[in-house]
Short mmCIF file of C-alpha atoms and ligand atoms in Angstrom, two decimals:
data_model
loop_
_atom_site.label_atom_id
_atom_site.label_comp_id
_atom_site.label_asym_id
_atom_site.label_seq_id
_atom_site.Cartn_x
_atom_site.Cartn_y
_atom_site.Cartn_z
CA UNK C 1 -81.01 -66.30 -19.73
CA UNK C 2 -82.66 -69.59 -21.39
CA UNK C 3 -81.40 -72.40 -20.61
CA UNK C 4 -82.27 -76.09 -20.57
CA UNK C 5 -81.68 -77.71 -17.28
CA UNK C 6 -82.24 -80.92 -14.58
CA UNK C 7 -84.77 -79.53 -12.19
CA UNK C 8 -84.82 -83.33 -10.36
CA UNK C 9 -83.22 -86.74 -10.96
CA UNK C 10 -85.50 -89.76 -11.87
CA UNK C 11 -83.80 -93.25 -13.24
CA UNK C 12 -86.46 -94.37 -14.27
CA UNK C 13 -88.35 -91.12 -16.44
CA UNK C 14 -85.06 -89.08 -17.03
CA UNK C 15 -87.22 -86.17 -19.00
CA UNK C 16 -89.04 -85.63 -16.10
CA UNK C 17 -86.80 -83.49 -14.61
CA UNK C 18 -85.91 -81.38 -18.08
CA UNK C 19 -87.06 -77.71 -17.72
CA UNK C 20 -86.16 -75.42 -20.81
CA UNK C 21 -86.55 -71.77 -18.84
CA UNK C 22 -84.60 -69.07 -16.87
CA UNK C 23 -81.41 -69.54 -15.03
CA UNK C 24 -79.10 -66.42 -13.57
CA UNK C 25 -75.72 -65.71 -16.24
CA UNK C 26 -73.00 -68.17 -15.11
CA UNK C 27 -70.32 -66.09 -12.51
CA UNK C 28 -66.83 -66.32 -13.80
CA UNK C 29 -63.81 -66.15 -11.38
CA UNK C 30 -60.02 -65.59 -11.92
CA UNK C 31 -58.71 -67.22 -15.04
CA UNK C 32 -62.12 -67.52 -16.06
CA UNK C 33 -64.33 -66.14 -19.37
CA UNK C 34 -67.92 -66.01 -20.76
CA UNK C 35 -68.80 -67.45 -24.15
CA UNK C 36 -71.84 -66.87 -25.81
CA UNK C 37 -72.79 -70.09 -27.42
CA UNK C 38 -73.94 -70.21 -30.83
CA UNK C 39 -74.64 -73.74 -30.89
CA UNK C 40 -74.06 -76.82 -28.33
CA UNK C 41 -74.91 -80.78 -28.54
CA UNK C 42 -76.61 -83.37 -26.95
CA UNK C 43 -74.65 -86.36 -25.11
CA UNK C 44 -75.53 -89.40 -23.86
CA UNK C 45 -74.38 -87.67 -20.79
CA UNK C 46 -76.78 -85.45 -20.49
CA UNK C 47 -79.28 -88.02 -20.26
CA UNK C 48 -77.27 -90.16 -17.20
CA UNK C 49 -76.80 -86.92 -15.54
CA UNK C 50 -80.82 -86.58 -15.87
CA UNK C 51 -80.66 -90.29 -14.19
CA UNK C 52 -78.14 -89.21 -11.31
CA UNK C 53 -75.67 -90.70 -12.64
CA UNK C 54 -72.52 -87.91 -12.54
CA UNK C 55 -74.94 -85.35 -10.75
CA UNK C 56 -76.26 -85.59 -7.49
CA UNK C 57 -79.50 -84.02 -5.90
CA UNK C 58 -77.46 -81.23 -4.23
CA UNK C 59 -76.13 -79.40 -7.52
CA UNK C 60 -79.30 -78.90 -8.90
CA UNK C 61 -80.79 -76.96 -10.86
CA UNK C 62 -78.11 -77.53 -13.10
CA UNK C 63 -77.45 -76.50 -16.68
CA UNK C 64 -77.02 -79.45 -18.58
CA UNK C 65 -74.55 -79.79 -21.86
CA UNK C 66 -70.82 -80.77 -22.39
CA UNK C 67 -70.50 -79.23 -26.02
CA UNK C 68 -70.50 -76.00 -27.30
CA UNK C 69 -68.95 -73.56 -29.72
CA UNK C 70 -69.52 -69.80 -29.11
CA UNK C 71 -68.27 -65.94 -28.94
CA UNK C 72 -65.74 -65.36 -26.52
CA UNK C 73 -65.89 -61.77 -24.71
CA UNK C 74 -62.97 -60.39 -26.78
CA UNK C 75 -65.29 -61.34 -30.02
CA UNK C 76 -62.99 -64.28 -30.91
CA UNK C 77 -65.02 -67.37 -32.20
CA UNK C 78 -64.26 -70.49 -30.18
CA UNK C 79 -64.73 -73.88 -29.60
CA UNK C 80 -65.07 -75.33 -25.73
CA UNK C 81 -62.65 -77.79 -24.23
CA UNK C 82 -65.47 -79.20 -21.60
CA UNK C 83 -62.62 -80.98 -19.25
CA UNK C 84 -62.59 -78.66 -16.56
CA UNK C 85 -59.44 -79.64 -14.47
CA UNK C 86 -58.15 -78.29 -11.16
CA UNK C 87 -56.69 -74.93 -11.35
CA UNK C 88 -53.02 -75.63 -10.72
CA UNK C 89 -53.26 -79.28 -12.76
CA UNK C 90 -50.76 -79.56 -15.48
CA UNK C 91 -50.42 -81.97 -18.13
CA UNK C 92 -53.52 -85.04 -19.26
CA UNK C 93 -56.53 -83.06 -18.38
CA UNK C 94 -58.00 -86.35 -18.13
CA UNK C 95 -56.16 -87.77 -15.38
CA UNK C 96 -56.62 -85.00 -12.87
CA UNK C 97 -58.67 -86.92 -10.19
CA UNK C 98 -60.51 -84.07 -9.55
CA UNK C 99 -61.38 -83.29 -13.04
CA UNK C 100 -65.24 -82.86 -14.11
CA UNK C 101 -67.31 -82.12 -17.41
CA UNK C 102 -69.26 -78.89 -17.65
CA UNK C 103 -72.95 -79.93 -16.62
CA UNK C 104 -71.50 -81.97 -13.39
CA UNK C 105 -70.22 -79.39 -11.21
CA UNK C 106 -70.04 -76.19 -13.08
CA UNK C 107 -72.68 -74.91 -15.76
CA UNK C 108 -73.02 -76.72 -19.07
CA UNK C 109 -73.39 -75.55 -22.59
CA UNK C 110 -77.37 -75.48 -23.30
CA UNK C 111 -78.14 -71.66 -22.40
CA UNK C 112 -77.12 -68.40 -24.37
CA UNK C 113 -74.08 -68.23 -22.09
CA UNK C 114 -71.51 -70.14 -20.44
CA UNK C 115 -68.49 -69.85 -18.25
CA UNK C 116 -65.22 -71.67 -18.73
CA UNK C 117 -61.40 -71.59 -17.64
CA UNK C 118 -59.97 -69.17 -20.47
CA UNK C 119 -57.38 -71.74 -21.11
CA UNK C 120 -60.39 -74.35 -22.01
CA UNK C 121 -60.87 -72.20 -25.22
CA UNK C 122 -59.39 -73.25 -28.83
CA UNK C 123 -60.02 -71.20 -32.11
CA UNK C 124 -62.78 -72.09 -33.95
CA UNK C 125 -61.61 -72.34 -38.17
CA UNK C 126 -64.22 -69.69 -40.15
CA UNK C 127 -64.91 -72.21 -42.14
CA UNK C 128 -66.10 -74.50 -39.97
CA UNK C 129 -70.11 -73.60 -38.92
CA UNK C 130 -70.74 -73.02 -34.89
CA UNK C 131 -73.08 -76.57 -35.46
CA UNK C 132 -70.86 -78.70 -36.57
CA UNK C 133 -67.75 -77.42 -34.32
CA UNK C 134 -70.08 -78.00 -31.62
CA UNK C 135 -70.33 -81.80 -32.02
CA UNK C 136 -66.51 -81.76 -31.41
CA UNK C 137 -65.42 -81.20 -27.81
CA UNK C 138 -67.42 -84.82 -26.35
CA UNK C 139 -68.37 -87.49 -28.79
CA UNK C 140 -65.88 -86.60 -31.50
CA UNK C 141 -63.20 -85.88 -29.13
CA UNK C 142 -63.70 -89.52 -27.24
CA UNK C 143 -63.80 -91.21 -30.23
CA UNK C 144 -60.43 -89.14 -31.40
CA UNK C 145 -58.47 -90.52 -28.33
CA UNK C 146 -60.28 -94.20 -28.44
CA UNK C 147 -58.43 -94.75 -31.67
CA UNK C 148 -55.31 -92.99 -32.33
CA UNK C 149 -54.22 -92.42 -28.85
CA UNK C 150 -55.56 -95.58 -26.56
CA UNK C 151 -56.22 -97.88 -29.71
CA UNK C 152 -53.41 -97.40 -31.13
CA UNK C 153 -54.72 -97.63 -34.80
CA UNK C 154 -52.83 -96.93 -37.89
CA UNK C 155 -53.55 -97.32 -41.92
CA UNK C 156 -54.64 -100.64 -42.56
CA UNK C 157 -55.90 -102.15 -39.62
CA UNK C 158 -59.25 -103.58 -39.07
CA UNK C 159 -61.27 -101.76 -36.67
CA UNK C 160 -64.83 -103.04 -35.26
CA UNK C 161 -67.15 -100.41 -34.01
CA UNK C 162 -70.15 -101.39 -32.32
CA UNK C 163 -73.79 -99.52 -32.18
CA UNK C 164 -72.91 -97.42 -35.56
CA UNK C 165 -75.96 -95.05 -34.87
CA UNK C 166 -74.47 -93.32 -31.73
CA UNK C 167 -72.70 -90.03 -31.82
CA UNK C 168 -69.26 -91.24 -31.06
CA UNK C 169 -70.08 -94.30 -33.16
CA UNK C 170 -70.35 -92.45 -35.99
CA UNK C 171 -67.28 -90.09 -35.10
CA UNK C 172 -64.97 -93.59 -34.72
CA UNK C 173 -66.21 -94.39 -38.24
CA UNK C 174 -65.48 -91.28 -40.20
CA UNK C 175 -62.24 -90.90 -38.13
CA UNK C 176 -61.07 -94.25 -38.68
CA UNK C 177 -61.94 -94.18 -42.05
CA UNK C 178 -60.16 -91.03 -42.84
CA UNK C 179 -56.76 -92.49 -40.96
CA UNK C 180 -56.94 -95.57 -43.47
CA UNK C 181 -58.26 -98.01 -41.25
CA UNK C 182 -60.53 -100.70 -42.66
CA UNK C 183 -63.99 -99.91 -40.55
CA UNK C 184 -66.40 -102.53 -39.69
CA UNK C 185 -69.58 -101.48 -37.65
CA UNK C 186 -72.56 -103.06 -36.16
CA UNK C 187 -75.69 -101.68 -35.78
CA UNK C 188 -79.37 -102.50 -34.63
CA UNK C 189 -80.91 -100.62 -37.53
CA UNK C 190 -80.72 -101.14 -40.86
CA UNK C 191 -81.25 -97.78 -42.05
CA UNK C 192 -78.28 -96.76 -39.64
CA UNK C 193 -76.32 -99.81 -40.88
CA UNK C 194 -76.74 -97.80 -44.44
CA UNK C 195 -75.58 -94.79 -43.33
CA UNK C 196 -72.75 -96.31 -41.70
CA UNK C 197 -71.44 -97.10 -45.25
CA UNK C 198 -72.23 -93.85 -46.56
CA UNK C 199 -70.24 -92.29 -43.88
CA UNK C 200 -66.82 -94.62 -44.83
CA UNK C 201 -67.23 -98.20 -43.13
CA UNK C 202 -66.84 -100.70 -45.33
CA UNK C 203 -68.80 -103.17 -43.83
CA UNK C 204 -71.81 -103.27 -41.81
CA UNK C 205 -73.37 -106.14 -39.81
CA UNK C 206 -76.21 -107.05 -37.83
CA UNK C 207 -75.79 -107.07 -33.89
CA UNK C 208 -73.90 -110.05 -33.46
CA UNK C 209 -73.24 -111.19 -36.59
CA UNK C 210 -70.11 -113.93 -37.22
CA UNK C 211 -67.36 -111.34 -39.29
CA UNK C 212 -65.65 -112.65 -42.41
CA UNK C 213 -62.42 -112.74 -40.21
CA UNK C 214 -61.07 -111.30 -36.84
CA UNK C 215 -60.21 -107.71 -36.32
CA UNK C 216 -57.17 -106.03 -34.53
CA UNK C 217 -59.56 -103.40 -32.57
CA UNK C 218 -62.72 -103.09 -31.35
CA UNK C 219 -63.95 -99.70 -30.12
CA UNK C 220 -67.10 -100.14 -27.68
CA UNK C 221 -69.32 -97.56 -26.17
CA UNK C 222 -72.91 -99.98 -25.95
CA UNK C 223 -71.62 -102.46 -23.02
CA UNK C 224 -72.97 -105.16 -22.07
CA UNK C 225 -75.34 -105.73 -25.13
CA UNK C 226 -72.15 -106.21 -26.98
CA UNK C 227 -69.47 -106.97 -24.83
CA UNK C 228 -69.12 -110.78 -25.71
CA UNK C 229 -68.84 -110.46 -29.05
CA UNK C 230 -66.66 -107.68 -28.56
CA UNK C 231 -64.17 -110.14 -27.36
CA UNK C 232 -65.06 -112.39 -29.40
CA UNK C 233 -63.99 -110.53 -32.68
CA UNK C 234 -60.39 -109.56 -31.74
CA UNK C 235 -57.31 -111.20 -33.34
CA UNK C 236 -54.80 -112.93 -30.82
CA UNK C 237 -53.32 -110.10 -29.00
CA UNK C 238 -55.92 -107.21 -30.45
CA UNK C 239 -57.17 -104.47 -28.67
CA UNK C 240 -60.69 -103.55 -27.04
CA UNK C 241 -61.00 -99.49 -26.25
CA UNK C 242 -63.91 -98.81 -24.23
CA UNK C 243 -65.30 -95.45 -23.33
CA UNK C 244 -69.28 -96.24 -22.36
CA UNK C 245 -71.63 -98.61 -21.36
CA UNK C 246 -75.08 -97.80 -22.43
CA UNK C 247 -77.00 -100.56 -22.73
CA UNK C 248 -75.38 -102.02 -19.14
CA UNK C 249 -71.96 -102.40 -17.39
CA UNK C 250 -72.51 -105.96 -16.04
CA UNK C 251 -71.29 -108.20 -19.16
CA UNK C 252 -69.69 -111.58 -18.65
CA UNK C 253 -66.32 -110.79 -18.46
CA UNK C 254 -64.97 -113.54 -21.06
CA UNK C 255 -61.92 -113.62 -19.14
CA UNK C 256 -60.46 -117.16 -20.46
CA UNK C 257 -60.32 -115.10 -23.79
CA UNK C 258 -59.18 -112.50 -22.60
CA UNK C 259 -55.82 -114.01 -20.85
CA UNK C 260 -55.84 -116.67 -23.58
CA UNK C 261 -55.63 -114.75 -26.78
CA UNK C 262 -53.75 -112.04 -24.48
CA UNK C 263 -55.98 -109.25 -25.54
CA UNK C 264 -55.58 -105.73 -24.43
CA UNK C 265 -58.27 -104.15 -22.44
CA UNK C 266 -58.30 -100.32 -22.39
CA UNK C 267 -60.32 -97.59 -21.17
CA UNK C 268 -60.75 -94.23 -22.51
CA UNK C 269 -62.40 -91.17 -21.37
CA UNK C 270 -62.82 -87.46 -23.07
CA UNK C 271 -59.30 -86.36 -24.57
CA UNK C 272 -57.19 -83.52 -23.87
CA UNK C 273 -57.15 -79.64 -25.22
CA UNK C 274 -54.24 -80.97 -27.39
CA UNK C 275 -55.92 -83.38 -28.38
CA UNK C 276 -59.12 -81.39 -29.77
CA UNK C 277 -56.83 -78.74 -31.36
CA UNK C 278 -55.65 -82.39 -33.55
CA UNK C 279 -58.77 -83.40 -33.81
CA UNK C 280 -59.98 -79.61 -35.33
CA UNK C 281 -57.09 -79.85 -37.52
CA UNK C 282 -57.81 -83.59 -38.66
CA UNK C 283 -61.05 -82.19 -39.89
CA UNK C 284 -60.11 -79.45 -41.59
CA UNK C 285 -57.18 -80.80 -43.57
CA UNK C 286 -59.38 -84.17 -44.74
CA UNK C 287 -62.76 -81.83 -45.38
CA UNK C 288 -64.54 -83.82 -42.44
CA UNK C 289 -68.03 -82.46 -40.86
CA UNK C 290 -69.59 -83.74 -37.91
CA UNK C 291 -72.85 -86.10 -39.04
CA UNK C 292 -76.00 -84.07 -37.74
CA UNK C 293 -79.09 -86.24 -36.91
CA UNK C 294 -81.14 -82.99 -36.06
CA UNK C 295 -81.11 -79.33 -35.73
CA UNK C 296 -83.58 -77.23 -32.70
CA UNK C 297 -83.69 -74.30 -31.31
CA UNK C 298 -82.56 -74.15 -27.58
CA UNK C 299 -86.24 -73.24 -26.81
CA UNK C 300 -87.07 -77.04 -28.17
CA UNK C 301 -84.53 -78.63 -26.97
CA UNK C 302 -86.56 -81.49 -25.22
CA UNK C 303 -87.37 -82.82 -28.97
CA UNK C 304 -83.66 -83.62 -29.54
CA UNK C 305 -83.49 -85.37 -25.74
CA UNK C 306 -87.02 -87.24 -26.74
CA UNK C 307 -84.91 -88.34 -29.60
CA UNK C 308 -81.87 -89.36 -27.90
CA UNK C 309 -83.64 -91.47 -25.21
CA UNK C 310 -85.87 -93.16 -27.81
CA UNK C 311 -82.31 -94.25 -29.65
CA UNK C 312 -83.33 -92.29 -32.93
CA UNK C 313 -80.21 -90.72 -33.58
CA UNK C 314 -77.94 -90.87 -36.48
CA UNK C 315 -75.01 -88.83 -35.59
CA UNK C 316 -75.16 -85.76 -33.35
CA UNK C 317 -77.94 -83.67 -32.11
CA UNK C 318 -77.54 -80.04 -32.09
CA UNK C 319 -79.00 -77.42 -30.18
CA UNK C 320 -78.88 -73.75 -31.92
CA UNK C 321 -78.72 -70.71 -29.03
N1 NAP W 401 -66.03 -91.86 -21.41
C1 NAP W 401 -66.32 -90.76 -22.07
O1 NAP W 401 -65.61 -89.78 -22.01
C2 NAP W 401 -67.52 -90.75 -22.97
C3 NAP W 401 -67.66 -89.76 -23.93
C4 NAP W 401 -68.75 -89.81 -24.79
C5 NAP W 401 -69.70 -90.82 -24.63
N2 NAP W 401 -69.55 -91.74 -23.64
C6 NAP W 401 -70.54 -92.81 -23.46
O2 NAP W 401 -70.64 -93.55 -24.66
C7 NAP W 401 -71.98 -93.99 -24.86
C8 NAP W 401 -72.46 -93.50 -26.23
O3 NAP W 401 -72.57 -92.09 -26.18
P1 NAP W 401 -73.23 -91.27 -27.38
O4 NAP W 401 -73.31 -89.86 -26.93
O5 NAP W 401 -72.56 -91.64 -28.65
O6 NAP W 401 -74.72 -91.90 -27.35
P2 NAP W 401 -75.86 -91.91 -28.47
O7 NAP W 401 -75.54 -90.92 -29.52
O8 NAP W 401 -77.15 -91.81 -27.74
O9 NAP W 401 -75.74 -93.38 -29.08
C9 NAP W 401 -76.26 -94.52 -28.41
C10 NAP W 401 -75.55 -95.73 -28.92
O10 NAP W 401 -75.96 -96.93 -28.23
C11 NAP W 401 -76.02 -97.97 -29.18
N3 NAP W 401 -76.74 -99.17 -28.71
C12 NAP W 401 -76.59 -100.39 -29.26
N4 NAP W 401 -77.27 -101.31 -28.59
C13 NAP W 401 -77.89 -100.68 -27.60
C14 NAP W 401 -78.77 -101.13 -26.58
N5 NAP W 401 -79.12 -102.41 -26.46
N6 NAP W 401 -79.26 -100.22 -25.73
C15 NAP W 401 -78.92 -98.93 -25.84
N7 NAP W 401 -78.06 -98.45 -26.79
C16 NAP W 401 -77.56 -99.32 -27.66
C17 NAP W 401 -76.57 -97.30 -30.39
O11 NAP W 401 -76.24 -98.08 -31.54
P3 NAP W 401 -77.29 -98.49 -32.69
O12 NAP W 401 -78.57 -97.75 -32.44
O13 NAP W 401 -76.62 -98.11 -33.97
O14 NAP W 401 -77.42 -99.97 -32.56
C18 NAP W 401 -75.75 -96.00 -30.36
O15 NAP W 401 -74.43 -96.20 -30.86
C19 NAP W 401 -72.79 -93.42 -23.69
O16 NAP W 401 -72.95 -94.41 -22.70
C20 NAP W 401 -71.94 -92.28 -23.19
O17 NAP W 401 -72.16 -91.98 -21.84
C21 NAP W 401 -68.47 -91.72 -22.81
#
């Protein structure tokens, strides 16, 4: 089947080891199922497990892709939970120790088919479209559990988000701004900056930029490029949810502040099948669709990673199988 896979790891010239070509079907196992993916996205993820970061020389090739939304072999449309936890785990599929995303230890999402726990599977609504269901599971998911369930946010609160381009960026943004929150967002771009406001923040600011007044959360995926003024922004006693570090993970730490204004530092990874069944339902009941930067075919799929790495996103990038 096609599929769009690491071949090597390189830090330095992650596309290098990219190869859209032929893998074997996945094997499924008891308790397991094959899904025939309509459409999947691009991560950032993908891109760090391109740099080795997540994947390690001995599991490749691997099939690369957290996200998809698919066929399931009874003919049920679906939508892919990609927390794959230990077989007898029970409860926060996030907290298994031994939990991994598709694309790390078992086969991801970018080929025709993929295989995946059965109980990793959630209906997918008719009317929402295999594309944007597929921007779901990762970015939209993360950004689900940064605010309502490790932020903490609720109607009327002032939320910073910061790097408004990204695909969880935008996510937190049209989120937030469904729930009643009162988004601000920073951005490098001004074009992204724009659509930022057309997506529901209500203010958008350059990198940096002193805010009319300080917020009660900031939710930060960029790192160390924003870090400081991060901290910097919260109210005494806000909260900082952080779920990447793109641009570094070496900030100062701004710990004075920290202890001072007794902030609350909190980290946040993926979200659980419950939680993506909420977040489904969220969309549907408040008419939300996932912001798509770009559309290709599986068999182009290096365009939309060319377009990742170069930062040239606004919203999700989705690959059609
Ligand atoms: N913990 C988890 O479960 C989880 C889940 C999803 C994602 N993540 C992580 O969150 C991060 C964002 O993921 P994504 O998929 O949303 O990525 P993406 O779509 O590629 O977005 C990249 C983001 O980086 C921002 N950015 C700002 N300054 C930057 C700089 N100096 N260098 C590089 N980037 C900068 C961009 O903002 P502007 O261009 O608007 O300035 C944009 O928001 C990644 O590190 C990813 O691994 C973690």
């Amino acid at each position: 089947m096609l599929a769009a896979y690491a071949s090597a790891i390189s830090r330095e010239d992650p596309l290098s080891g990219l190869v859209i070509g032929d893998r074997p079907d996945p094997e499924t196992r008891d308790g397991w199922t094959t899904v025939s993916v309509r459409a999947a996205a691009l991560n950032h993820h993908d891109l760090w497990s391109l740099r080795g970061v997540g994947l390690s020389e001995k599991a490749l090739p691997m099939i690369l892709g957290c996200d998809a939304a698919g066929v399931d072999a009874d003919g049920n449309e679906v939508v892919v939970h990609s927390v794959i936890s230990s077989d007898d785990w029970r409860g926060d599929e996030t907290q298994d120790p031994k939990r991994s995303l598709l694309s790390e230890r078992h086969p991801g999402t970018l080929a025709e088919r993929v295989a995946v726990p059965v109980r990793n599977l959630i209906p997918k609504p008719p009317d929402l479209s295999f594309e944007h269901a597929a921007c779901l599971p990762t970015a939209w998911l993360t950004a689900y559990r940064m605010l309502f369930t490790r932020g903490g946010v609720v109607p009327g609160m002032t939320v910073l988000v910061q790097g408004a381009g990204g695909g969880v960026a935008t996510a937190l943004t049209v989120l937030g701004s469904a729930a009643g929150a009162r988004m601000w967002v920073t951005s490098r771009s001004e074009d992204k900056r724009a659509m930022a406001l057309s997506l529901g923040a209500d203010q958008a600011f350059e990198p940096g930029a002193r805010l009319p007044e300080r917020v009660d959360a900031v939710m930060e995926t960029v790192g160390e490029a924003t870090w400081a003024h991060s901290v910097r922004s919260l109210k005494p006693g806000g909260t900082l949810v952080i779920s990447g570090a793109t641009s570094g993970d070496a900030p100062p730490a701004e710990l004075t502040r920290v202890f001072f204004l007794q902030l609350s530092v909190r980290g946040s990874t993926m979200g659980t099948r419950e939680e993506l069944e909420r977040l489904v339902r969220f969309c549907m009941e408040h008419e939300i669709r996932p912001q798509i930067s770009a559309t290709h075919a599986l068999a182009d799929a290096t365009q939309g990673f060319e377009q990742m790495l170069a930062g040239d996103v606004l919203g999700k990038i989705v690959i059609t199988v």
